Short mmCIF file of N, CA and C in Angstrom, two decimals:
data_model
loop_
_atom_site.label_atom_id
_atom_site.label_comp_id
_atom_site.label_asym_id
_atom_site.label_seq_id
_atom_site.Cartn_x
_atom_site.Cartn_y
_atom_site.Cartn_z
N MET F 1 21.63 -9.83 -51.55
CA MET F 1 21.22 -9.11 -50.34
C MET F 1 22.04 -7.82 -50.23
N GLU F 2 21.36 -6.75 -50.17
CA GLU F 2 22.01 -5.45 -50.15
C GLU F 2 22.10 -4.95 -48.74
N THR F 3 23.25 -4.43 -48.33
CA THR F 3 23.40 -3.89 -46.97
C THR F 3 23.32 -2.37 -47.01
N ASN F 4 22.82 -1.84 -45.98
CA ASN F 4 22.72 -0.40 -45.92
C ASN F 4 24.00 0.18 -45.36
N THR F 5 24.72 0.95 -46.13
CA THR F 5 25.98 1.49 -45.69
C THR F 5 25.86 2.91 -45.23
N LYS F 6 24.68 3.46 -45.20
CA LYS F 6 24.46 4.81 -44.76
C LYS F 6 24.64 4.86 -43.25
N PRO F 7 25.33 5.90 -42.75
CA PRO F 7 25.47 6.05 -41.33
C PRO F 7 24.14 6.45 -40.65
N TYR F 8 24.00 6.13 -39.41
CA TYR F 8 22.81 6.54 -38.65
C TYR F 8 22.74 8.05 -38.63
N LYS F 9 21.56 8.56 -38.66
CA LYS F 9 21.37 9.97 -38.55
C LYS F 9 21.22 10.39 -37.11
N ILE F 10 22.35 10.64 -36.48
CA ILE F 10 22.34 11.03 -35.09
C ILE F 10 22.69 12.48 -34.98
N ARG F 11 21.82 13.22 -34.41
CA ARG F 11 22.06 14.64 -34.21
C ARG F 11 22.60 14.84 -32.80
N GLU F 12 23.56 15.72 -32.67
CA GLU F 12 24.04 16.06 -31.36
C GLU F 12 23.02 16.97 -30.68
N LYS F 13 22.88 16.77 -29.41
CA LYS F 13 21.88 17.58 -28.67
C LYS F 13 22.47 18.98 -28.54
N ALA F 14 21.72 19.95 -29.06
CA ALA F 14 22.16 21.32 -29.05
C ALA F 14 21.78 21.91 -27.68
N GLU F 15 22.63 22.76 -27.22
CA GLU F 15 22.32 23.50 -25.99
C GLU F 15 21.13 24.41 -26.25
N LYS F 16 20.13 24.26 -25.40
CA LYS F 16 18.91 25.03 -25.62
C LYS F 16 18.99 26.34 -24.84
N GLU F 17 18.98 27.40 -25.56
CA GLU F 17 19.01 28.74 -24.95
C GLU F 17 17.64 29.33 -25.06
N ALA F 18 17.00 29.57 -23.88
CA ALA F 18 15.68 30.09 -23.88
C ALA F 18 15.73 31.59 -24.15
N GLY F 19 15.20 32.00 -25.30
CA GLY F 19 15.31 33.42 -25.71
C GLY F 19 14.57 34.36 -24.78
N TYR F 20 13.51 33.87 -24.12
CA TYR F 20 12.77 34.80 -23.24
C TYR F 20 13.55 35.23 -22.00
N ARG F 21 14.59 34.46 -21.65
CA ARG F 21 15.36 34.82 -20.45
C ARG F 21 15.96 36.20 -20.57
N GLY F 22 16.45 36.52 -21.79
CA GLY F 22 17.06 37.79 -22.04
C GLY F 22 16.10 38.94 -22.15
N LEU F 23 14.80 38.58 -22.28
CA LEU F 23 13.80 39.64 -22.42
C LEU F 23 13.25 40.16 -21.09
N ILE F 24 13.58 39.45 -20.00
CA ILE F 24 13.06 39.85 -18.71
C ILE F 24 13.93 40.98 -18.14
N ARG F 25 13.27 42.10 -17.88
CA ARG F 25 13.98 43.24 -17.24
C ARG F 25 14.46 42.82 -15.86
N ALA F 26 15.58 43.35 -15.48
CA ALA F 26 16.16 43.04 -14.15
C ALA F 26 15.21 43.41 -13.06
N GLU F 27 14.50 44.54 -13.20
CA GLU F 27 13.55 44.97 -12.16
C GLU F 27 12.44 43.97 -12.03
N LEU F 28 11.92 43.45 -13.19
CA LEU F 28 10.86 42.46 -13.12
C LEU F 28 11.34 41.17 -12.50
N ALA F 29 12.57 40.75 -12.84
CA ALA F 29 13.14 39.54 -12.26
C ALA F 29 13.29 39.67 -10.76
N ASP F 30 13.71 40.89 -10.29
CA ASP F 30 13.82 41.11 -8.84
C ASP F 30 12.44 41.05 -8.16
N GLU F 31 11.46 41.64 -8.86
CA GLU F 31 10.10 41.65 -8.31
C GLU F 31 9.55 40.23 -8.22
N LEU F 32 9.75 39.44 -9.27
CA LEU F 32 9.29 38.06 -9.30
C LEU F 32 10.01 37.23 -8.23
N TYR F 33 11.31 37.42 -8.11
CA TYR F 33 12.08 36.73 -7.09
C TYR F 33 11.52 36.98 -5.68
N ASP F 34 11.29 38.24 -5.36
CA ASP F 34 10.70 38.61 -4.09
C ASP F 34 9.35 37.97 -3.92
N GLY F 35 8.51 38.00 -4.97
CA GLY F 35 7.17 37.40 -4.90
C GLY F 35 7.23 35.92 -4.67
N ILE F 36 8.17 35.26 -5.34
CA ILE F 36 8.35 33.80 -5.18
C ILE F 36 8.65 33.50 -3.73
N LEU F 37 9.63 34.26 -3.15
CA LEU F 37 10.01 34.03 -1.75
C LEU F 37 8.83 34.28 -0.83
N THR F 38 8.08 35.32 -1.09
CA THR F 38 6.90 35.66 -0.24
C THR F 38 5.87 34.57 -0.28
N ILE F 39 5.49 34.16 -1.48
CA ILE F 39 4.41 33.19 -1.62
C ILE F 39 4.86 31.79 -1.26
N VAL F 40 5.90 31.31 -1.87
CA VAL F 40 6.32 29.92 -1.70
C VAL F 40 6.89 29.67 -0.33
N VAL F 41 7.73 30.60 0.13
CA VAL F 41 8.42 30.38 1.44
C VAL F 41 7.66 30.97 2.60
N ALA F 42 7.44 32.28 2.63
CA ALA F 42 6.86 32.92 3.75
C ALA F 42 5.42 32.48 3.99
N GLN F 43 4.62 32.32 2.89
CA GLN F 43 3.25 31.85 3.06
C GLN F 43 3.19 30.36 3.06
N LYS F 44 4.36 29.66 2.93
CA LYS F 44 4.46 28.21 2.97
C LYS F 44 3.55 27.48 1.95
N LYS F 45 3.44 28.03 0.78
CA LYS F 45 2.67 27.41 -0.27
C LYS F 45 3.28 26.07 -0.72
N TYR F 46 4.57 25.86 -0.47
CA TYR F 46 5.21 24.60 -0.78
C TYR F 46 4.57 23.44 -0.04
N ARG F 47 3.89 23.72 1.07
CA ARG F 47 3.23 22.63 1.78
C ARG F 47 1.91 22.19 1.11
N ASP F 48 1.47 22.91 0.12
CA ASP F 48 0.24 22.55 -0.60
C ASP F 48 0.67 21.72 -1.83
N PRO F 49 0.38 20.40 -1.76
CA PRO F 49 0.82 19.54 -2.92
C PRO F 49 0.17 19.93 -4.22
N ASP F 50 -0.92 20.65 -4.20
CA ASP F 50 -1.64 21.02 -5.42
C ASP F 50 -1.25 22.40 -5.97
N TYR F 51 -0.41 23.12 -5.22
CA TYR F 51 0.01 24.42 -5.64
C TYR F 51 1.09 24.31 -6.77
N SER F 52 0.73 24.74 -7.95
CA SER F 52 1.57 24.55 -9.13
C SER F 52 2.31 25.83 -9.56
N ALA F 53 3.27 25.64 -10.43
CA ALA F 53 4.02 26.75 -11.00
C ALA F 53 3.01 27.68 -11.76
N LYS F 54 2.00 27.06 -12.40
CA LYS F 54 1.01 27.86 -13.14
C LYS F 54 0.25 28.74 -12.16
N GLN F 55 -0.14 28.16 -11.00
CA GLN F 55 -0.89 28.95 -9.99
C GLN F 55 0.00 30.06 -9.44
N LEU F 56 1.26 29.78 -9.20
CA LEU F 56 2.19 30.81 -8.72
C LEU F 56 2.30 31.92 -9.72
N ALA F 57 2.44 31.57 -10.99
CA ALA F 57 2.53 32.60 -12.06
C ALA F 57 1.28 33.47 -12.02
N GLU F 58 0.10 32.84 -11.90
CA GLU F 58 -1.12 33.60 -11.85
C GLU F 58 -1.16 34.53 -10.61
N ASP F 59 -0.72 34.03 -9.48
CA ASP F 59 -0.71 34.80 -8.24
C ASP F 59 0.24 36.01 -8.37
N LEU F 60 1.29 35.84 -9.16
CA LEU F 60 2.24 36.89 -9.37
C LEU F 60 1.96 37.74 -10.59
N ASN F 61 0.82 37.46 -11.24
CA ASN F 61 0.38 38.19 -12.45
C ASN F 61 1.51 38.21 -13.50
N THR F 62 2.04 37.03 -13.78
CA THR F 62 3.10 36.96 -14.78
C THR F 62 2.90 35.72 -15.67
N ASN F 63 3.71 35.65 -16.68
CA ASN F 63 3.75 34.55 -17.63
C ASN F 63 4.49 33.39 -16.96
N PRO F 64 4.01 32.13 -17.10
CA PRO F 64 4.69 30.98 -16.53
C PRO F 64 6.13 30.81 -17.06
N ARG F 65 6.35 31.23 -18.32
CA ARG F 65 7.73 31.12 -18.83
C ARG F 65 8.66 32.11 -18.17
N TYR F 66 8.19 33.33 -17.86
CA TYR F 66 9.03 34.28 -17.16
C TYR F 66 9.30 33.75 -15.76
N LEU F 67 8.26 33.25 -15.09
CA LEU F 67 8.44 32.70 -13.79
C LEU F 67 9.50 31.61 -13.79
N SER F 68 9.39 30.69 -14.76
CA SER F 68 10.36 29.60 -14.88
C SER F 68 11.77 30.13 -15.08
N ALA F 69 11.89 31.15 -15.94
CA ALA F 69 13.23 31.72 -16.18
C ALA F 69 13.82 32.30 -14.92
N VAL F 70 13.02 33.01 -14.13
CA VAL F 70 13.51 33.63 -12.90
C VAL F 70 13.89 32.54 -11.89
N ILE F 71 13.08 31.51 -11.74
CA ILE F 71 13.40 30.41 -10.83
C ILE F 71 14.69 29.77 -11.28
N ASN F 72 14.86 29.51 -12.57
CA ASN F 72 16.11 28.91 -13.06
C ASN F 72 17.29 29.74 -12.86
N SER F 73 17.17 31.07 -13.16
CA SER F 73 18.34 31.91 -13.04
C SER F 73 18.67 32.32 -11.62
N ARG F 74 17.67 32.57 -10.77
CA ARG F 74 17.91 33.05 -9.44
C ARG F 74 18.12 31.93 -8.40
N PHE F 75 17.46 30.83 -8.62
CA PHE F 75 17.55 29.71 -7.66
C PHE F 75 18.42 28.54 -8.18
N GLY F 76 18.66 28.54 -9.49
CA GLY F 76 19.50 27.52 -10.09
C GLY F 76 18.79 26.15 -10.17
N MET F 77 17.47 26.17 -10.24
CA MET F 77 16.67 24.94 -10.29
C MET F 77 15.31 25.20 -10.87
N ASN F 78 14.54 24.16 -11.07
CA ASN F 78 13.21 24.37 -11.58
C ASN F 78 12.18 24.46 -10.40
N TYR F 79 10.95 24.72 -10.74
CA TYR F 79 9.93 24.92 -9.71
C TYR F 79 9.80 23.70 -8.79
N SER F 80 9.71 22.49 -9.37
CA SER F 80 9.58 21.30 -8.55
C SER F 80 10.70 21.12 -7.58
N SER F 81 11.92 21.34 -8.05
CA SER F 81 13.11 21.21 -7.18
C SER F 81 13.06 22.28 -6.06
N LEU F 82 12.62 23.47 -6.39
CA LEU F 82 12.51 24.54 -5.40
C LEU F 82 11.56 24.17 -4.27
N VAL F 83 10.32 23.79 -4.64
CA VAL F 83 9.39 23.41 -3.60
C VAL F 83 9.82 22.19 -2.83
N ASN F 84 10.40 21.23 -3.54
CA ASN F 84 10.82 20.03 -2.82
C ASN F 84 11.98 20.30 -1.84
N GLU F 85 12.81 21.27 -2.19
CA GLU F 85 13.85 21.66 -1.23
C GLU F 85 13.27 22.14 0.12
N PHE F 86 12.22 22.95 0.04
CA PHE F 86 11.62 23.47 1.26
C PHE F 86 10.81 22.35 1.96
N ARG F 87 10.22 21.48 1.21
CA ARG F 87 9.52 20.36 1.79
C ARG F 87 10.45 19.41 2.55
N VAL F 88 11.63 19.16 1.96
CA VAL F 88 12.59 18.31 2.61
C VAL F 88 13.12 18.98 3.91
N ARG F 89 13.28 20.30 3.87
CA ARG F 89 13.69 21.03 5.09
C ARG F 89 12.66 20.83 6.19
N ASP F 90 11.42 20.95 5.83
CA ASP F 90 10.33 20.68 6.85
C ASP F 90 10.39 19.24 7.34
N ALA F 91 10.56 18.32 6.43
CA ALA F 91 10.60 16.89 6.80
C ALA F 91 11.78 16.65 7.77
N VAL F 92 12.91 17.26 7.49
CA VAL F 92 14.10 17.12 8.35
C VAL F 92 13.71 17.60 9.78
N HIS F 93 13.05 18.72 9.86
CA HIS F 93 12.57 19.25 11.13
C HIS F 93 11.70 18.24 11.84
N TYR F 94 10.68 17.74 11.15
CA TYR F 94 9.77 16.76 11.76
C TYR F 94 10.46 15.49 12.17
N LEU F 95 11.41 15.02 11.37
CA LEU F 95 12.09 13.77 11.65
C LEU F 95 13.06 13.86 12.84
N THR F 96 13.54 15.06 13.13
CA THR F 96 14.50 15.20 14.20
C THR F 96 13.92 15.84 15.49
N ASP F 97 12.68 16.28 15.42
CA ASP F 97 12.02 16.89 16.57
C ASP F 97 11.23 15.78 17.32
N LYS F 98 11.61 15.61 18.58
CA LYS F 98 11.02 14.54 19.40
C LYS F 98 9.46 14.68 19.52
N ARG F 99 8.98 15.86 19.33
CA ARG F 99 7.50 16.04 19.40
C ARG F 99 6.75 15.30 18.32
N TYR F 100 7.46 14.88 17.22
CA TYR F 100 6.82 14.21 16.11
C TYR F 100 7.19 12.74 16.00
N LEU F 101 7.71 12.16 17.09
CA LEU F 101 8.12 10.76 17.10
C LEU F 101 6.98 9.78 16.75
N ASP F 102 5.75 10.16 17.10
CA ASP F 102 4.61 9.29 16.84
C ASP F 102 4.13 9.33 15.41
N LYS F 103 4.66 10.23 14.60
CA LYS F 103 4.19 10.37 13.25
C LYS F 103 4.83 9.32 12.33
N THR F 104 4.03 8.79 11.36
CA THR F 104 4.56 7.88 10.39
C THR F 104 5.27 8.64 9.31
N MET F 105 6.04 7.95 8.47
CA MET F 105 6.71 8.61 7.36
C MET F 105 5.72 9.20 6.42
N GLU F 106 4.59 8.54 6.19
CA GLU F 106 3.55 9.06 5.32
C GLU F 106 3.01 10.39 5.90
N GLU F 107 2.76 10.43 7.20
CA GLU F 107 2.26 11.66 7.83
C GLU F 107 3.24 12.80 7.72
N ILE F 108 4.53 12.48 7.94
CA ILE F 108 5.59 13.50 7.83
C ILE F 108 5.68 14.03 6.38
N GLY F 109 5.60 13.14 5.43
CA GLY F 109 5.59 13.52 3.99
C GLY F 109 4.41 14.44 3.70
N THR F 110 3.23 14.07 4.17
CA THR F 110 2.02 14.88 3.92
C THR F 110 2.15 16.24 4.60
N MET F 111 2.61 16.26 5.84
CA MET F 111 2.75 17.50 6.58
C MET F 111 3.73 18.44 5.87
N SER F 112 4.72 17.86 5.21
CA SER F 112 5.73 18.65 4.52
C SER F 112 5.26 19.12 3.12
N GLY F 113 4.16 18.57 2.59
CA GLY F 113 3.66 19.04 1.33
C GLY F 113 3.74 18.02 0.20
N PHE F 114 4.25 16.80 0.48
CA PHE F 114 4.33 15.81 -0.60
C PHE F 114 2.97 15.15 -0.80
N SER F 115 2.66 14.84 -2.04
CA SER F 115 1.34 14.27 -2.35
C SER F 115 1.29 12.78 -2.07
N ASN F 116 2.44 12.12 -2.03
CA ASN F 116 2.45 10.69 -1.80
C ASN F 116 3.81 10.25 -1.24
N ARG F 117 3.85 9.03 -0.73
CA ARG F 117 5.07 8.47 -0.09
C ARG F 117 6.22 8.37 -1.13
N GLN F 118 5.92 7.98 -2.30
CA GLN F 118 6.97 7.81 -3.32
C GLN F 118 7.68 9.13 -3.64
N SER F 119 6.92 10.21 -3.81
CA SER F 119 7.56 11.49 -4.17
C SER F 119 8.32 12.01 -2.94
N PHE F 120 7.84 11.74 -1.75
CA PHE F 120 8.52 12.14 -0.52
C PHE F 120 9.88 11.44 -0.43
N TYR F 121 9.89 10.13 -0.58
CA TYR F 121 11.12 9.36 -0.47
C TYR F 121 12.12 9.73 -1.57
N ALA F 122 11.62 9.93 -2.80
CA ALA F 122 12.50 10.29 -3.94
C ALA F 122 13.16 11.63 -3.68
N ALA F 123 12.37 12.62 -3.31
CA ALA F 123 12.91 13.95 -3.10
C ALA F 123 13.86 13.99 -1.89
N PHE F 124 13.51 13.28 -0.86
CA PHE F 124 14.31 13.23 0.34
C PHE F 124 15.64 12.60 0.05
N PHE F 125 15.63 11.47 -0.68
CA PHE F 125 16.86 10.75 -1.01
C PHE F 125 17.73 11.61 -1.95
N LYS F 126 17.12 12.31 -2.87
CA LYS F 126 17.89 13.17 -3.79
C LYS F 126 18.57 14.26 -2.97
N GLU F 127 17.91 14.84 -2.02
CA GLU F 127 18.49 15.93 -1.28
C GLU F 127 19.45 15.49 -0.16
N LYS F 128 19.16 14.40 0.47
CA LYS F 128 19.95 14.00 1.68
C LYS F 128 20.81 12.74 1.48
N GLY F 129 20.56 11.99 0.39
CA GLY F 129 21.37 10.81 0.10
C GLY F 129 21.00 9.61 0.92
N GLU F 130 19.89 9.67 1.59
CA GLU F 130 19.42 8.52 2.33
C GLU F 130 17.90 8.62 2.54
N ALA F 131 17.24 7.50 2.83
CA ALA F 131 15.80 7.48 3.00
C ALA F 131 15.44 8.20 4.29
N PRO F 132 14.21 8.71 4.36
CA PRO F 132 13.80 9.44 5.55
C PRO F 132 13.94 8.63 6.86
N HIS F 133 13.51 7.36 6.81
CA HIS F 133 13.60 6.55 8.02
C HIS F 133 15.04 6.31 8.45
N GLN F 134 15.97 6.22 7.51
CA GLN F 134 17.38 6.08 7.86
C GLN F 134 17.88 7.37 8.52
N PHE F 135 17.51 8.49 7.92
CA PHE F 135 17.89 9.78 8.45
C PHE F 135 17.36 9.95 9.88
N LYS F 136 16.14 9.61 10.12
CA LYS F 136 15.55 9.73 11.43
C LYS F 136 16.26 8.81 12.46
N LYS F 137 16.48 7.61 12.06
CA LYS F 137 17.17 6.64 12.96
C LYS F 137 18.54 7.13 13.33
N ARG F 138 19.29 7.64 12.34
CA ARG F 138 20.66 8.13 12.56
C ARG F 138 20.64 9.35 13.48
N HIS F 139 19.73 10.28 13.26
CA HIS F 139 19.73 11.52 14.05
C HIS F 139 19.14 11.33 15.47
N LEU F 140 18.27 10.41 15.65
CA LEU F 140 17.71 10.20 16.96
C LEU F 140 18.59 9.31 17.79
N ALA F 141 19.55 8.67 17.19
CA ALA F 141 20.49 7.82 17.92
C ALA F 141 21.58 8.64 18.58
N LYS F 142 21.70 9.91 18.21
CA LYS F 142 22.74 10.78 18.78
C LYS F 142 22.46 11.17 20.21
#
């Protein structure tokens, strides 16, 4: 019986440097940054669960890779994290505003732009460290 004495072929994960990041002119990056803020934040496109990074790139007349590079470099996160951050901010507002006491967690998630309860709870927990219902209970007890 022969044993295999060859070591496993394990490659170290190389740091991935996206070459296209260096190709984006600063003026273009500034323009895209302003456009992202205008569309995603001011126009509240983050509330549309079907609004994708691809659609945003089309609306800004740019390449999705350039858009991704600008979001990564200027916001320090990816598209999903960016929109979820604003969705969670909306959810916090709805959870702490007494005018929305009659709303269910599902309704608050939908109003904030989440497509389902699971993605709402996951994003909320990631951002706030607790489930939405726990957050609501704690804040309304004050």
